[in-house]
CSV table of C-alpha atoms in Angstrom, one decimal:
chain,number,residue,atom,x,y,z
A,235,MET,CA,55.4,-49.1,-27.1
A,236,ILE,CA,53.5,-45.4,-27.6
A,237,ARG,CA,51.0,-45.0,-25.0
A,238,ARG,CA,48.6,-41.9,-25.0
A,239,TYR,CA,46.7,-41.1,-22.0
A,240,LEU,CA,43.3,-38.7,-22.0
A,241,ASP,CA,43.5,-36.4,-19.2
A,242,GLY,CA,42.2,-37.4,-15.9
A,243,TYR,CA,43.2,-41.3,-16.6
A,244,ASP,CA,45.4,-41.3,-13.5
A,245,LYS,CA,43.1,-39.5,-11.4
A,246,PHE,CA,40.1,-42.0,-11.5
A,247,ARG,CA,39.4,-43.7,-8.0
A,248,CYS,CA,36.5,-46.3,-7.6
A,249,ILE,CA,34.0,-45.4,-4.7
A,250,ALA,CA,32.8,-48.9,-4.6
A,251,ASP,CA,29.6,-49.3,-2.4
A,252,LYS,CA,29.2,-45.5,-2.2
A,253,CYS,CA,28.5,-45.3,-5.9
A,254,HIS,CA,24.8,-44.5,-6.5
A,255,LYS,CA,24.8,-46.2,-9.9
A,256,THR,CA,26.8,-49.3,-9.6
A,257,CYS,CA,28.5,-50.8,-12.6
A,258,CYS,CA,27.3,-54.2,-11.5
A,259,SER,CA,23.9,-54.1,-12.8
A,260,GLY,CA,22.1,-53.6,-16.2
A,261,TRP,CA,24.8,-55.1,-18.7
A,262,GLN,CA,25.9,-58.5,-19.5
A,263,ILE,CA,29.6,-58.7,-17.7
A,264,VAL,CA,31.9,-60.2,-20.4
A,265,ILE,CA,34.3,-62.9,-19.1
A,266,ASP,CA,37.8,-63.2,-21.0
A,267,GLU,CA,38.9,-66.6,-21.8
A,268,LYS,CA,41.8,-66.5,-19.4
A,269,SER,CA,39.5,-65.8,-16.5
A,270,LEU,CA,37.0,-68.4,-17.6
A,271,LEU,CA,39.8,-71.1,-17.4
A,272,LYS,CA,40.7,-69.7,-14.1
A,273,TYR,CA,37.2,-70.2,-12.7
A,274,ARG,CA,37.0,-73.7,-14.0
A,275,LYS,CA,40.0,-74.4,-12.6
A,276,ALA,CA,39.2,-73.1,-9.1
A,277,ASP,CA,36.0,-75.0,-9.1
A,278,LYS,CA,38.0,-78.3,-10.0
A,279,GLU,CA,40.6,-77.7,-6.9
A,280,LYS,CA,37.9,-76.9,-4.5
A,281,GLY,CA,35.7,-79.6,-5.5
A,282,ASN,CA,32.5,-77.2,-5.9
A,283,ARG,CA,30.4,-75.2,-8.1
A,284,TYR,CA,30.9,-71.7,-7.0
A,285,PHE,CA,31.6,-70.3,-10.2
A,286,GLU,CA,30.0,-72.7,-12.4
A,287,ASP,CA,26.7,-71.7,-10.6
A,288,LYS,CA,27.4,-68.1,-11.5
A,289,VAL,CA,28.8,-68.0,-14.9
A,290,ASP,CA,26.8,-68.5,-18.1
A,291,GLU,CA,29.1,-70.4,-20.3
A,292,SER,CA,27.3,-70.1,-23.6
A,293,GLU,CA,27.4,-66.3,-23.4
A,294,GLU,CA,30.8,-66.3,-21.6
A,295,CYS,CA,29.3,-63.7,-18.8
A,296,PHE,CA,28.2,-63.4,-15.2
A,297,ARG,CA,24.7,-64.5,-14.9
A,298,GLN,CA,22.1,-61.8,-13.6
A,299,LYS,CA,19.7,-61.5,-10.8
A,300,SER,CA,16.1,-60.7,-12.1
A,301,ASN,CA,16.4,-57.3,-11.2
A,302,GLY,CA,19.5,-57.1,-13.6
A,303,ASP,CA,22.3,-56.8,-11.0
A,304,CYS,CA,25.4,-59.2,-11.2
A,305,VAL,CA,25.0,-62.5,-9.4
A,306,PHE,CA,28.1,-61.3,-7.1
A,307,LEU,CA,26.4,-58.2,-6.3
A,308,LEU,CA,25.7,-58.1,-2.7
A,309,GLU,CA,22.7,-56.3,-1.1
A,310,ASN,CA,25.4,-53.4,0.7
A,311,GLY,CA,27.1,-52.8,-2.7
A,312,LEU,CA,30.1,-54.9,-2.6
A,313,CYS,CA,31.3,-57.6,-4.6
A,314,GLU,CA,30.8,-61.2,-3.3
A,315,MET,CA,33.9,-62.6,-5.5
A,316,ILE,CA,36.3,-60.1,-3.9
A,317,ILE,CA,35.2,-60.7,-0.1
A,318,SER,CA,35.3,-64.6,-0.9
A,319,CYS,CA,38.0,-65.1,-3.3
A,320,GLY,CA,39.9,-61.8,-3.5
A,321,GLU,CA,40.3,-59.2,-6.3
A,322,GLU,CA,43.0,-61.3,-8.2
A,323,MET,CA,39.8,-63.5,-9.4
A,324,LEU,CA,38.2,-60.6,-11.1
A,325,CYS,CA,37.7,-60.8,-14.8
A,326,ASP,CA,39.5,-58.2,-17.1
A,327,THR,CA,36.4,-56.3,-17.3
A,328,CYS,CA,35.7,-55.9,-13.8
A,329,ARG,CA,39.5,-55.3,-13.1
A,330,LEU,CA,39.6,-52.4,-15.9
A,331,TYR,CA,36.3,-50.8,-15.9
A,332,PRO,CA,35.7,-47.9,-16.3
A,333,ARG,CA,39.2,-47.8,-17.7
A,334,HIS,CA,39.0,-48.2,-21.6
A,335,ILE,CA,42.2,-49.2,-23.8
A,336,GLU,CA,42.4,-49.0,-27.6
A,337,GLU,CA,45.2,-51.4,-29.0
A,338,PHE,CA,46.8,-50.6,-32.2
A,339,PRO,CA,50.1,-52.0,-33.3
A,340,GLY,CA,53.2,-50.6,-31.2
A,341,THR,CA,50.3,-48.2,-29.7
A,342,ARG,CA,48.1,-48.1,-26.9
A,343,GLU,CA,45.2,-45.5,-26.1
A,344,TYR,CA,43.9,-45.2,-22.6
A,345,SER,CA,40.7,-43.2,-21.7
A,346,LEU,CA,37.7,-43.6,-19.0
A,347,SER,CA,34.2,-44.3,-20.0
A,348,ALA,CA,31.7,-41.8,-19.3
A,349,SER,CA,29.3,-44.5,-18.1
A,350,CYS,CA,30.7,-44.4,-14.9
A,351,PRO,CA,29.2,-41.6,-12.5
A,352,VAL,CA,32.5,-40.6,-11.2
A,353,VAL,CA,34.1,-40.3,-14.5
A,354,ALA,CA,30.9,-38.4,-15.8
A,355,ASN,CA,31.3,-36.1,-12.7
A,356,MET,CA,34.9,-35.5,-13.6
A,357,LEU,CA,34.0,-34.6,-17.2
A,358,MET,CA,31.4,-32.1,-16.2
A,359,GLU,CA,33.4,-30.4,-13.4
A,360,ARG,CA,36.5,-29.8,-15.7
A,361,GLU,CA,36.8,-26.2,-16.5
A,362,GLN,CA,39.6,-26.6,-19.1
A,363,LEU,CA,39.4,-28.2,-22.5
A,364,LEU,CA,40.8,-31.9,-22.4
A,365,THR,CA,44.0,-33.0,-23.9
A,366,PHE,CA,46.0,-36.0,-23.7
A,367,LYS,CA,49.5,-37.1,-22.9
A,368,GLU,CA,51.7,-39.3,-24.9
A,369,ASN,CA,54.9,-41.3,-23.9
A,370,CYS,CA,57.1,-44.1,-24.7
A,371,ASP,CA,58.6,-47.1,-23.2
A,372,GLU,CA,60.9,-50.0,-24.1
A,373,GLU,CA,57.8,-52.8,-24.1
A,374,LYS,CA,57.6,-54.3,-27.7
A,375,ASP,CA,54.3,-55.5,-29.3
A,376,ASP,CA,53.4,-58.7,-31.5
A,377,ILE,CA,52.6,-57.1,-34.7
A,378,SER,CA,51.8,-60.4,-36.2
A,379,GLU,CA,48.4,-60.5,-33.7
A,380,TYR,CA,47.0,-57.7,-36.1
A,381,GLY,CA,46.7,-59.5,-39.3
A,382,ASP,CA,46.5,-57.2,-42.3
A,383,PHE,CA,46.5,-54.1,-40.4
A,384,ASP,CA,46.1,-50.8,-42.6
A,385,GLU,CA,48.9,-48.7,-41.2
A,386,GLU,CA,48.1,-46.1,-44.2
A,387,LEU,CA,44.6,-45.8,-43.0
A,388,TYR,CA,45.6,-45.5,-39.1
A,389,GLU,CA,48.0,-42.6,-40.2
A,390,THR,CA,45.1,-40.7,-41.9
A,391,LEU,CA,42.9,-41.2,-38.9
A,392,LEU,CA,45.6,-39.8,-36.4
A,393,SER,CA,45.9,-36.9,-39.0
A,394,CYS,CA,42.0,-36.5,-39.2
A,395,ARG,CA,41.7,-36.8,-35.2
A,396,LYS,CA,44.7,-34.2,-34.7
A,397,GLU,CA,42.9,-31.7,-36.9
A,398,ALA,CA,39.5,-32.1,-35.4
A,399,PHE,CA,41.1,-31.7,-32.0
A,400,SER,CA,42.8,-28.4,-33.0
A,401,ILE,CA,39.1,-27.3,-34.3
A,402,ILE,CA,37.9,-28.2,-30.9
A,403,GLN,CA,40.5,-25.8,-29.5
A,404,ARG,CA,39.6,-22.9,-31.5
A,405,ASN,CA,38.3,-19.7,-29.6
A,406,ASP,CA,36.7,-17.8,-32.7
A,407,ILE,CA,33.9,-20.3,-33.8
A,408,ASP,CA,30.9,-21.8,-32.0
A,409,PHE,CA,30.1,-25.2,-31.1
A,410,ASP,CA,28.0,-26.0,-34.2
A,411,THR,CA,30.5,-24.8,-36.6
A,412,LYS,CA,33.1,-26.9,-34.6
A,413,CYS,CA,31.0,-30.0,-35.2
A,414,LEU,CA,30.1,-29.1,-38.9
A,415,ARG,CA,33.8,-28.8,-39.8
A,416,ILE,CA,34.9,-32.0,-38.1
A,417,LEU,CA,32.2,-33.7,-40.0
A,418,LYS,CA,33.3,-32.3,-43.2
A,419,ILE,CA,36.9,-33.4,-42.6
A,420,SER,CA,35.9,-37.0,-42.1
A,421,SER,CA,33.4,-37.0,-44.6
A,422,ASP,CA,36.1,-35.9,-47.3
A,423,THR,CA,38.2,-38.5,-45.9
A,424,GLN,CA,35.4,-41.3,-46.6
A,425,ASP,CA,34.9,-40.1,-50.0
A,426,ILE,CA,38.4,-40.6,-50.9
A,427,MET,CA,38.5,-44.1,-49.2
A,428,ASP,CA,35.4,-45.0,-51.1
A,429,GLY,CA,36.8,-43.8,-54.4
A,430,TRP,CA,34.6,-40.8,-54.9
A,431,GLU,CA,35.8,-37.0,-55.1
A,432,PRO,CA,34.7,-34.9,-52.2
A,433,ASP,CA,31.6,-33.0,-52.8
A,434,GLU,CA,32.0,-29.6,-51.5
A,435,SER,CA,28.3,-29.2,-51.4
A,436,ALA,CA,27.4,-32.3,-49.7
A,437,GLU,CA,25.3,-31.7,-46.5
A,438,PHE,CA,25.3,-34.2,-43.8
A,439,LEU,CA,23.8,-34.0,-40.2
A,440,VAL,CA,23.8,-30.2,-41.0
A,441,ASP,CA,20.4,-29.8,-38.6
A,442,LEU,CA,22.2,-31.4,-35.6
A,443,THR,CA,18.8,-30.8,-33.4
A,444,SER,CA,16.4,-32.3,-36.0
A,445,ARG,CA,13.7,-34.6,-34.6
A,446,PRO,CA,14.8,-37.6,-37.2
A,447,LEU,CA,18.2,-37.6,-35.7
A,448,PHE,CA,17.0,-37.4,-32.0
A,449,GLY,CA,14.7,-40.3,-32.8
A,450,LEU,CA,17.6,-42.5,-33.7
A,451,LEU,CA,17.8,-42.8,-29.9
A,452,LEU,CA,14.8,-44.8,-29.8
A,453,ARG,CA,15.8,-47.4,-32.2
A,454,LEU,CA,18.9,-48.7,-29.9
A,455,GLU,CA,18.2,-51.7,-27.6
A,456,PRO,CA,17.0,-50.2,-24.3
A,457,LEU,CA,19.1,-51.1,-21.5
A,458,GLN,CA,17.6,-48.7,-18.9
A,459,PRO,CA,13.8,-48.4,-19.4
A,460,SER,CA,13.7,-45.3,-17.2
A,461,PHE,CA,16.5,-43.5,-19.6
A,462,ARG,CA,14.4,-44.8,-22.6
A,463,GLU,CA,11.0,-43.2,-21.3
A,464,LYS,CA,13.2,-39.9,-20.7
A,465,VAL,CA,14.2,-40.0,-24.3
A,466,LYS,CA,10.8,-40.5,-25.5
A,467,ARG,CA,9.5,-37.4,-23.3
A,468,ALA,CA,11.9,-35.5,-24.6
A,469,GLU,CA,11.2,-35.7,-28.1
A,470,GLU,CA,7.7,-35.0,-27.6
A,471,ASP,CA,8.4,-31.9,-25.7
A,472,LEU,CA,11.4,-30.6,-27.6
A,473,PHE,CA,9.8,-30.8,-30.9
A,474,SER,CA,6.5,-30.0,-30.1
A,475,ASN,CA,6.7,-26.6,-31.7
A,476,GLY,CA,9.1,-27.5,-34.4
A,477,THR,CA,12.7,-26.9,-33.1
A,478,PRO,CA,14.2,-27.2,-29.9
A,479,ASP,CA,14.7,-23.5,-28.2
A,480,CYS,CA,18.3,-24.1,-26.3
A,481,LEU,CA,18.9,-20.4,-26.1
A,482,PRO,CA,17.5,-20.1,-22.3
A,483,PHE,CA,19.5,-23.2,-21.2
A,484,GLU,CA,22.6,-21.8,-22.9
A,485,LYS,CA,21.9,-18.7,-20.6
A,486,ALA,CA,21.6,-20.4,-17.6
A,487,HIS,CA,24.6,-22.7,-18.3
A,488,PRO,CA,27.4,-20.2,-19.3
A,489,TYR,CA,30.0,-23.3,-19.0
A,490,TRP,CA,27.8,-25.3,-21.4
A,491,GLN,CA,29.9,-25.1,-24.4
A,492,ILE,CA,33.1,-26.2,-22.6
A,493,GLN,CA,31.2,-29.2,-21.3
A,494,CYS,CA,30.0,-30.2,-24.8
A,495,GLU,CA,33.4,-29.8,-26.3
A,496,ASN,CA,34.9,-31.8,-23.8
A,497,LEU,CA,32.3,-34.5,-24.5
A,498,LEU,CA,33.2,-34.3,-28.2
A,499,TYR,CA,37.0,-34.5,-27.3
A,500,TYR,CA,36.2,-37.8,-25.1
A,501,PHE,CA,34.1,-39.5,-27.9
A,502,LEU,CA,36.9,-38.7,-30.5
A,503,PHE,CA,39.6,-39.7,-28.7
A,504,THR,CA,38.1,-42.8,-27.5
A,505,TYR,CA,36.6,-44.4,-30.6
A,506,MET,CA,37.8,-42.3,-33.6
A,507,CYS,CA,40.9,-44.3,-34.4
A,508,GLY,CA,38.8,-47.8,-34.2
A,509,ALA,CA,37.5,-46.8,-37.5
A,510,VAL,CA,40.7,-48.6,-38.6
A,511,TYR,CA,39.2,-52.0,-38.1
A,512,ASP,CA,35.8,-51.4,-39.9
A,513,ASP,CA,36.6,-48.2,-42.3
A,514,TYR,CA,33.4,-46.2,-41.1
A,515,VAL,CA,35.5,-43.2,-40.7
A,516,PHE,CA,32.8,-40.6,-41.2
A,517,ALA,CA,30.1,-42.7,-39.0
A,518,MET,CA,32.6,-43.1,-36.2
A,519,THR,CA,33.2,-39.2,-36.4
A,520,ALA,CA,29.5,-38.4,-36.7
A,521,GLN,CA,28.8,-40.6,-33.6
A,522,ALA,CA,31.0,-38.3,-31.6
A,523,VAL,CA,29.1,-35.3,-32.8
A,524,TYR,CA,26.1,-36.7,-32.4
A,525,ASN,CA,26.5,-38.1,-29.0
A,526,SER,CA,27.5,-34.5,-27.8
A,527,ASN,CA,24.4,-32.9,-29.4
A,528,MET,CA,22.1,-35.4,-28.2
A,529,ILE,CA,23.4,-35.2,-24.7
A,530,LYS,CA,23.2,-31.3,-24.8
A,531,LEU,CA,19.3,-31.7,-25.7
A,532,LEU,CA,18.6,-34.0,-22.9
A,533,TRP,CA,20.1,-31.2,-20.6
A,534,VAL,CA,17.7,-28.7,-22.4
A,535,LYS,CA,14.9,-30.8,-21.7
A,536,GLU,CA,15.6,-31.3,-18.1
A,537,PHE,CA,16.4,-27.8,-17.7
A,538,ASN,CA,12.7,-26.8,-18.9
A,539,GLU,CA,11.3,-29.5,-17.0
A,540,LYS,CA,12.9,-28.4,-13.7
A,541,GLY,CA,12.4,-24.8,-14.3
A,542,ARG,CA,16.0,-23.8,-13.3
A,543,SER,CA,19.6,-24.3,-13.9
A,544,LEU,CA,20.8,-28.0,-13.6
A,545,THR,CA,23.8,-28.9,-11.3
A,546,LYS,CA,26.8,-30.4,-12.7
A,547,GLU,CA,25.8,-33.6,-10.9
A,548,GLU,CA,22.6,-33.6,-12.5
A,549,GLN,CA,24.0,-33.1,-15.8
A,550,ALA,CA,26.7,-35.7,-15.3
A,551,GLU,CA,23.6,-38.0,-14.2
A,552,ILE,CA,22.4,-37.6,-17.7
A,553,VAL,CA,26.1,-38.0,-19.6
A,554,CYS,CA,26.4,-41.4,-17.6
A,555,SER,CA,22.7,-42.7,-18.3
A,556,TYR,CA,23.3,-41.9,-22.3
A,557,SER,CA,26.9,-43.6,-22.2
A,558,ARG,CA,25.4,-46.5,-20.7
A,559,GLU,CA,23.1,-47.1,-23.3
A,560,LEU,CA,25.9,-47.2,-26.1
A,561,GLU,CA,29.2,-48.2,-24.2
A,562,HIS,CA,27.3,-51.0,-22.5
A,563,SER,CA,26.2,-52.7,-25.6
A,564,ASN,CA,28.3,-53.5,-28.5
A,565,GLU,CA,25.1,-53.8,-30.6
A,566,ASN,CA,23.8,-50.5,-29.8
A,567,MET,CA,27.3,-48.9,-30.7
A,568,ILE,CA,27.3,-50.8,-34.0
A,569,LEU,CA,23.8,-49.9,-34.8
A,570,LEU,CA,24.1,-46.3,-34.1
A,571,GLU,CA,27.4,-46.3,-36.3
A,572,LYS,CA,25.5,-48.0,-39.3
A,573,LEU,CA,22.7,-45.7,-39.0
A,574,LEU,CA,24.8,-42.7,-39.0
A,575,ASP,CA,26.8,-44.3,-42.0
A,576,GLU,CA,23.5,-44.8,-44.1
A,577,GLY,CA,22.5,-41.2,-43.2
A,578,MET,CA,25.6,-40.1,-45.3
A,579,GLN,CA,24.3,-42.0,-48.2
């Protein structure tokens, strides 16, 4: 088995009840089939409805309180299930989060979700560009589980991602140029896949700070009302005079480029090769570029509003909230992918 680990994967430690932005609220926690069977068995053996009353079988997720908290979340920030039944009863989502694993035949890729405040802080505090390490072990994979897997496309995606990473690591071009060159690579690849000749004059997402592009965020399902309101205010303020002025923010935050580059690297590593399952090569790459630029604009809005430099913790808070709107909703991930794919047409 080939295993690839994004930098920092082995350094993550959950801070449990000390976390100011718990992962046990604001989203439906999906339960894997194995855990569902385990919960039914536990109720049957004990002759009670402990899990039955807390699990929504139709949605295959834990029920939520009226405030959006998981039904197991106690007022002290701890998990009732762990206290009452032990960690071994956790479902895969709760056991693994914020660890993210992408599975391909004979390969696993491991990263951490930026929707976790600890991970977002790790990204913002990092002073070097992200990388990943790769190793192999003797574990075998059941290739038959992947059906008609497109090995050729997967190898193409790996090659495109490798080229994208090399562009991010260059010191002779600015961040916007890096984004456009990465988009060009994936656009050409998508054109070839779709049977078209790459159009050297094609323009796509050229204006990465345009109001229509920023407005795509408002078309997503709002998971955090407060974040949606922040996006609305940002759209109104940033584009009141035409194009956002990012220069004051950039001057006050000399480390902004490496932060954006690491966000871009993070999204590409985590999701780009997943295009092998839906063929949306350009859209998956465009989403990584889009996310990095939109987060920067939200930083600019916060900087303008506060009238001072942002702390890395304040930047991480925006990264975390933004990521939750996407990574805690498959519907939002798919919708944004679709919107960006349509924008290429």
